[in-house]
XYZ file of C-alpha atoms in Angstrom:
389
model
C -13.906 7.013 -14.977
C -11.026 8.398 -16.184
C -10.729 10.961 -18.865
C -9.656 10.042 -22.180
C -6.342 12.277 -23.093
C -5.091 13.160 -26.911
C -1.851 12.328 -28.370
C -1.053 15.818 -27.758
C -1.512 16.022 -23.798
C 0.510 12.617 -24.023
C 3.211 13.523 -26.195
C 3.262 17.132 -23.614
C 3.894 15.224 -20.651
C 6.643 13.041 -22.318
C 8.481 15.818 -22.842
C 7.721 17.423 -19.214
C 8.975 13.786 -17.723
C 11.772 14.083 -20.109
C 13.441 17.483 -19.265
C 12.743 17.084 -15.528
C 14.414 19.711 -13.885
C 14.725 22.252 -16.947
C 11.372 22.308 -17.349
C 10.141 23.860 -14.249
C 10.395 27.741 -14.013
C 10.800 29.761 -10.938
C 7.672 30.600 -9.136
C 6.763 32.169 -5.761
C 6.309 28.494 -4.456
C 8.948 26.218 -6.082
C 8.265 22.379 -5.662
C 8.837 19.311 -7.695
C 8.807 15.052 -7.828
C 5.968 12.181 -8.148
C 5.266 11.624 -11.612
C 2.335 9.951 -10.863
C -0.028 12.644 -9.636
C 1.669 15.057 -12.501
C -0.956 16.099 -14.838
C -3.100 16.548 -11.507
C -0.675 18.949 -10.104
C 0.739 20.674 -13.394
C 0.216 21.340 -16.692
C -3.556 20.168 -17.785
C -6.715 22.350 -18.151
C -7.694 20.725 -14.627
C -4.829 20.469 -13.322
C -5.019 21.766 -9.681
C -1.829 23.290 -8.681
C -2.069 27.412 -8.434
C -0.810 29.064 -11.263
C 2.470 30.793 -9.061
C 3.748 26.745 -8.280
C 6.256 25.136 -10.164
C 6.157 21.587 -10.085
C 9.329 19.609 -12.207
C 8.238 15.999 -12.731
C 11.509 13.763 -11.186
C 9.933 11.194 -9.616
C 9.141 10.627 -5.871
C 13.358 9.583 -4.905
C 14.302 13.250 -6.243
C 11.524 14.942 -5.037
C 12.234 13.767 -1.406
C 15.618 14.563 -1.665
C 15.092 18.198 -3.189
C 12.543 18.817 -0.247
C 14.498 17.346 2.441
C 18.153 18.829 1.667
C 16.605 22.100 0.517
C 18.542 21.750 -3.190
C 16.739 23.628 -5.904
C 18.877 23.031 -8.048
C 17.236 19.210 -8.392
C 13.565 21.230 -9.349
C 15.051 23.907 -11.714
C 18.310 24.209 -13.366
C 20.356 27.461 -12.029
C 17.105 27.800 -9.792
C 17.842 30.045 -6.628
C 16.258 30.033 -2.921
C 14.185 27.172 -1.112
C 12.590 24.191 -1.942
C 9.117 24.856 -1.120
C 7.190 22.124 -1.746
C 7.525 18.061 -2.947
C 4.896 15.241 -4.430
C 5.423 11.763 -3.283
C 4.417 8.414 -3.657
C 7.245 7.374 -1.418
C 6.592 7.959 2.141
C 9.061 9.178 4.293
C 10.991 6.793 6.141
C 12.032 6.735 9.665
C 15.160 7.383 8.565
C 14.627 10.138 6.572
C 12.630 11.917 9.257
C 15.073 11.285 11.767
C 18.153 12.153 9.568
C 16.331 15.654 8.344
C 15.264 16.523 12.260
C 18.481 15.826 13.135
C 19.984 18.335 10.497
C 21.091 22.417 10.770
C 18.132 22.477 8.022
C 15.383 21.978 10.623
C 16.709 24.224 13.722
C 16.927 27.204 10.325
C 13.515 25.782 7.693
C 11.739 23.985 10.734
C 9.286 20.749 10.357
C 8.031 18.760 7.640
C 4.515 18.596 7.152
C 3.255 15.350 4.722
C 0.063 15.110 3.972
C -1.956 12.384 2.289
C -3.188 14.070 -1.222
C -5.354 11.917 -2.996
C -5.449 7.841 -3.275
C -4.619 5.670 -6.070
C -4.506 2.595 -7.879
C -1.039 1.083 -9.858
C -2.122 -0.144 -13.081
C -0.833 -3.198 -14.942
C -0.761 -2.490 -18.723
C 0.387 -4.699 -21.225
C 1.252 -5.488 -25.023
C 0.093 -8.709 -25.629
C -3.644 -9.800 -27.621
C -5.790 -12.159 -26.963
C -8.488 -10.680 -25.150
C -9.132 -9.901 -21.440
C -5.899 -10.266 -19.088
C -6.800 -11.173 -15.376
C -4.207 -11.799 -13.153
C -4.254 -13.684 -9.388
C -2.164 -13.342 -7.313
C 0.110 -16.192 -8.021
C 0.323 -15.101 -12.278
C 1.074 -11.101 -10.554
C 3.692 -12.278 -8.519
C 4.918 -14.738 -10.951
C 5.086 -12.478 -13.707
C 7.240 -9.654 -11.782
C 9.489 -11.951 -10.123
C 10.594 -13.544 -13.616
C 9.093 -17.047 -12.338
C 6.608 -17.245 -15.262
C 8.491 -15.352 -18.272
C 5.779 -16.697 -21.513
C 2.593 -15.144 -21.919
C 1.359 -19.302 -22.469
C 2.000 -19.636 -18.848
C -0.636 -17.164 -17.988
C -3.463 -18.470 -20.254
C -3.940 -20.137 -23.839
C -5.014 -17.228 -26.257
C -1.242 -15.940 -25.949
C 2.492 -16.825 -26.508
C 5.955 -15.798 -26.552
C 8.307 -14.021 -23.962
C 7.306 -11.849 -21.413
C 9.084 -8.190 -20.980
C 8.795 -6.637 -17.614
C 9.191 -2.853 -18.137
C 10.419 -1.413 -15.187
C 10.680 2.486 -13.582
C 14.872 3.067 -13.350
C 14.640 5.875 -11.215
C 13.868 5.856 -7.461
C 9.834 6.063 -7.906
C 6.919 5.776 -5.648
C 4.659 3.704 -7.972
C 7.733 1.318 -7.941
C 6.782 1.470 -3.768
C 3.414 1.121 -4.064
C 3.814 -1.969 -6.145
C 6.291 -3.544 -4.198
C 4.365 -2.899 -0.876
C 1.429 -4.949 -2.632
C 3.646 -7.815 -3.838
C 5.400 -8.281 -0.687
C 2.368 -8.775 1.239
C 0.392 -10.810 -1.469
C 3.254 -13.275 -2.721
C 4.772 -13.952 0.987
C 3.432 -17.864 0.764
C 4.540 -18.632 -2.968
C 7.511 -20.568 -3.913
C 9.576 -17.933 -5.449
C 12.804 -19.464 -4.703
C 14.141 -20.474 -7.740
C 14.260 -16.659 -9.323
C 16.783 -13.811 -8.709
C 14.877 -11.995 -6.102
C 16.797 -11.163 -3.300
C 16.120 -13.626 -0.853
C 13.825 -15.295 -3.226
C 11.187 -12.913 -1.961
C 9.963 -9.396 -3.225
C 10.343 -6.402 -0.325
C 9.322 -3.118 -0.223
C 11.750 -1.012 -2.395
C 11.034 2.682 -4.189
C 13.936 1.108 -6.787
C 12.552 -1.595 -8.609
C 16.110 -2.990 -9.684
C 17.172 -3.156 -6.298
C 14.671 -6.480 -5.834
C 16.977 -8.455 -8.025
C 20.627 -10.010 -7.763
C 22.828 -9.118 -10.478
C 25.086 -11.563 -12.369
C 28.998 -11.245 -12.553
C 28.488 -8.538 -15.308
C 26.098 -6.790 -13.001
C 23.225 -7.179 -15.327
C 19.956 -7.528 -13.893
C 17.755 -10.291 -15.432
C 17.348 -10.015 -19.326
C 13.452 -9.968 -18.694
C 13.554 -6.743 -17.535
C 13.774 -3.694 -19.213
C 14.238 -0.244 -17.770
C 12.076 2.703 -19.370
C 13.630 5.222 -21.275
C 13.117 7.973 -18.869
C 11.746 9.221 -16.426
C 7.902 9.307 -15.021
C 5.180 7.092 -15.873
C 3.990 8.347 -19.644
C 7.802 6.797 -20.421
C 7.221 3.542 -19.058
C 3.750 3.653 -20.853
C 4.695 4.169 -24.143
C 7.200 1.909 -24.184
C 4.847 -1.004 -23.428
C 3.005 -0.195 -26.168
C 6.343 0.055 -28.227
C 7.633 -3.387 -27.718
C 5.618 -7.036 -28.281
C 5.012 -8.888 -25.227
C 5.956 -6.146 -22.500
C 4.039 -5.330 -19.330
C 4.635 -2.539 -16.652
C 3.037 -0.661 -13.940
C 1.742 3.374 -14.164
C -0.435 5.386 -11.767
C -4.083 5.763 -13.828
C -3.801 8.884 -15.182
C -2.015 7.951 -18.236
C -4.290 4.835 -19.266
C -6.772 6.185 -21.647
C -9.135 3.636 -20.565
C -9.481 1.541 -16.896
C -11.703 -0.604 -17.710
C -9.951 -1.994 -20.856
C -8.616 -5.093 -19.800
C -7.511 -6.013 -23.400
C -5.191 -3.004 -22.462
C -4.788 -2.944 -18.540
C -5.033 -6.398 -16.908
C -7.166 -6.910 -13.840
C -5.992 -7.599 -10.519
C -8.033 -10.453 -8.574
C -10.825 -9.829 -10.644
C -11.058 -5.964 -10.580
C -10.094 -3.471 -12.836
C -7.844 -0.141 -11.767
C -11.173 1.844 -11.240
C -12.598 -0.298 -8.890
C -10.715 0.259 -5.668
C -12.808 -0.477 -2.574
C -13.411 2.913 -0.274
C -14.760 0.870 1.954
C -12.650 -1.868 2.191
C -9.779 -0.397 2.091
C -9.349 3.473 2.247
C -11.600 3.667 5.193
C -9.924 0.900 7.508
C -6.811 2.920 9.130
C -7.944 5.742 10.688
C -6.206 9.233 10.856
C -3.315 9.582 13.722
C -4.278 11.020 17.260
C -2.283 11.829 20.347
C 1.589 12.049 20.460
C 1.305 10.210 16.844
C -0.011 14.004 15.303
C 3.312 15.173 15.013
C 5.177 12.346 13.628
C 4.533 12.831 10.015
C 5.441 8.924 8.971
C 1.801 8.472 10.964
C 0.099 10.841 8.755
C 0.026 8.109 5.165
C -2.195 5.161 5.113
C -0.365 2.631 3.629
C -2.028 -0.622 2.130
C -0.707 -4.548 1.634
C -3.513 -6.939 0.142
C -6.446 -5.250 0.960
C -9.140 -8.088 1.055
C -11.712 -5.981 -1.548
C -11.721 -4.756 -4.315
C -8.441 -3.417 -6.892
C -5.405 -4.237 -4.807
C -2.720 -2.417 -5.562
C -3.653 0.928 -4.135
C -2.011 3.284 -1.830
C -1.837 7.415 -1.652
C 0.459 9.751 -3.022
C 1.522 12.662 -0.656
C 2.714 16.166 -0.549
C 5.918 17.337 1.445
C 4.969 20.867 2.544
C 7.021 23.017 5.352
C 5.258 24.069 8.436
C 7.151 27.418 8.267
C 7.652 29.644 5.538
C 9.288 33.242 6.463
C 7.643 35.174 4.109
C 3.872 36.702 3.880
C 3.049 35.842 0.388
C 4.316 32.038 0.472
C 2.713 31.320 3.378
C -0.409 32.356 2.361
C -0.015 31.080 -1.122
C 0.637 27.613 0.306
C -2.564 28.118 3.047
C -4.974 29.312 -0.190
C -3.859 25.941 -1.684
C -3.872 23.395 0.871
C -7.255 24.824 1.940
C -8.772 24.708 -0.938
C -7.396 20.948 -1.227
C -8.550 20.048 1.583
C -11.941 21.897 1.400
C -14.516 20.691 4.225
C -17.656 20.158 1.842
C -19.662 17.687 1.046
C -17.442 17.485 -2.358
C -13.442 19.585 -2.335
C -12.904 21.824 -4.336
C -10.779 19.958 -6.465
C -12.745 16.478 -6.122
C -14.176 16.760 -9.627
C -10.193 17.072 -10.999
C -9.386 14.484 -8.781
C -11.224 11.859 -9.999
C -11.418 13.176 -14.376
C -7.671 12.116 -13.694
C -8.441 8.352 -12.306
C -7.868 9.474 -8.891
C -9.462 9.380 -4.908
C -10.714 11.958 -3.136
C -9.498 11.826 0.557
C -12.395 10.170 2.993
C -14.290 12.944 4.890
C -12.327 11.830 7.998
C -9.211 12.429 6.902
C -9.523 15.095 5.459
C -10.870 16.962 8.723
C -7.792 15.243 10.191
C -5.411 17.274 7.571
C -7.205 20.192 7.582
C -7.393 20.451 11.852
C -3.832 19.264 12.786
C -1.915 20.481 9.824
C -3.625 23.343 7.935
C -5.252 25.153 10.767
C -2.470 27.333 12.350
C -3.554 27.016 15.828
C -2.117 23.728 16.505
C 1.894 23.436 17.327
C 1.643 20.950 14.300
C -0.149 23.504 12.071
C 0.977 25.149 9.212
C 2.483 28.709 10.287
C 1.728 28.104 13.942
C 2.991 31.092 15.614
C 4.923 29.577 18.537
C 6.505 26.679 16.507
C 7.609 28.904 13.817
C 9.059 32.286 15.336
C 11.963 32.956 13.211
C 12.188 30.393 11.006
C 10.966 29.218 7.737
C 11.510 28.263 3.990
């Protein structure tokens, strides 16, 4: 269940998604991005991040970028050193692997580590009464592709126009929900609205789905959100009549609320299926361990249970030069990744809406990537010898 936050902790992280950058103050370990995961990482009572990280809420586009061209600058104005450290919701792409290990960066900072950090659902709230809001997967995909644009066309206790607020910035709950659509509304008929190609695709930009018209505006049922991060989107739902969006859990004060947060096939954000779908892709093994793209489950239309679910990651080096980041970094990640029955941080995990890791991968993580005696492990003597953030 997730826990039910005050108009103070809400009104603190609108103004941490709001500065962004300034916000964030230097720390040993300096890091930065998702705003999904953000009161998990920073800035809550149980919020899990050590108290010497930083983490400026940008959303996942920035946060790869700070972490892969080492720019501080993008995590803390007039900040000064390495980028230690980024959340994600947005994996890393092919190309963004290859590009960064093809870089000076990597001969001097040396591999990326990204590991899975906890899963999560992407949560449909909307501004609309008349009682309980489930959507199939025709109304979902109808309703974000602009194909049905009145709340009549989704059932008879509502009316009027239908406002799709939308993330502007590059974002990984923008991914996640794209990922989902793509795979679920591949056989309907949406040829007749401004997708591209009449057909959603995987994008961390939501615009970027849509043709523009000759005054390169996007589709007047869309609406961008006023800033960044998801407590932005959020409130502006709730600000204007008829508008509907998508947010990681932690900022819905109540999952199960469907007169607040629509269901999904029948299931509310809480009720992702471990079974069905955490559990079915299995950790990477072989040649695969050191490909970091291999090391995020990602999910389409999983057959059980809440739908739209993937994991949000963290971008960590496998080097770092120094004594005291190094082992500030190993305290964390083992603690995170603690072997026991329950983490260490399973019982913050979940108060903010979220997934533990499976057992399984979490041995995975914590054997290939934390321990140091792998050549893919953090700190790993061989693979680090002079270099490091």
């Amino acid at each position: 269940m997730n826990k039910y936050k005050t108009l103070a902790a809400l009104v603190a992280t609108a103004l941490l998604a709001t500065a962004g950058a300034a916000s964030a103050q230097q720390s040993l370990i300096n890091g930065g991005g998702a705003s999904l995961p953000a009161d998990l990482y920073k800035g809550q009572a149980d919020s899990i991040l050590p108290a010497n990280f930083s983490y400026a809420v940008t959303g996942s586009g920035t946060g790869k970028k700070a972490f892969l061209e080492n720019t501080i600058g993008l995590f803390i104005t007039n900040g000064t050193g390495n980028v230690h450290f980024a959340g994600s919701d947005s994996v890393l792409s092919s190309t963004e692997i290859t590009n960064y290990n093809n870089s000076a960066l990597a001969s001097t900072l040396g591999p990326v580590l990204q590991l899975p950090s906890v899963a999560t659902s992407v949560t449909v709230p909307y501004n609309k009464a008349g009682g309980d809001l489930n959507l199939d997967v025709a109304k979902i995909c109808g309703v974000f592709s602009g194909k049905i644009n009145d709340w009549s066309q989704l059932d008879s206790a509502r009316s009027g126009a239908i406002k799709v607020i939308y993330r502007g910035e590059s974002s990984g709950t923008s991914e996640l929900l794209t990922r989902f659509l793509t795979a679920a509304c591949a056989t309907e008929d949406l040829s007749a609205t401004r997708l591209v190609g009449g057909k959603f695709q995987v994008k961390s930009t939501f615009a970027d789905l849509f043709t523009r018209d000759a005054q390169n505006n996007l589709p007047a049922f869309l609406e961008a959100a006023p800033a960044t991060g998801g407590t932005s989107l959020y409130n502006r739902v709730y600000q204007v009549a008829g508008a509907i969006g998508y947010v990681g859990p932690d900022v819905i004060p109540n999952l199960q609320d469907a007169t607040k947060v629509a269901k999904v096939k029948g299931f509310s954000p809480d009720e992702v299926s471990v079974a069905a779908t955490l559990n079915t892709i299995a950790p990477p093994t072989g040649a695969d361990i050191s490909n970091p793209a291999k090391w995020v489950p990602v999910f389409t239309n999983p057959t059980a249970g809440y739908p739209i679910a993937g994991y949000t990651n963290l971008l960590f080096a496998q080097c770092y030069r120094t004594l005291p980041q190094r082992q500030a970094v190993r305290n964390f990640l083992e603690k995170h990744y603690n072997l026991g029955v329950d983490g260490n941080n399973d019982a913050a995990v979940r108060a903010h809406g979220f997934i533990p890791l499976t057992q399984t991968w979490r041995e995975a993580v914590a054997n290939n990537l934390i321990s140091a005696t792998p050549a893919t492990g953090l700190g790993n003597a061989s693979t680090c010898a002079g270099i490091g953030r």
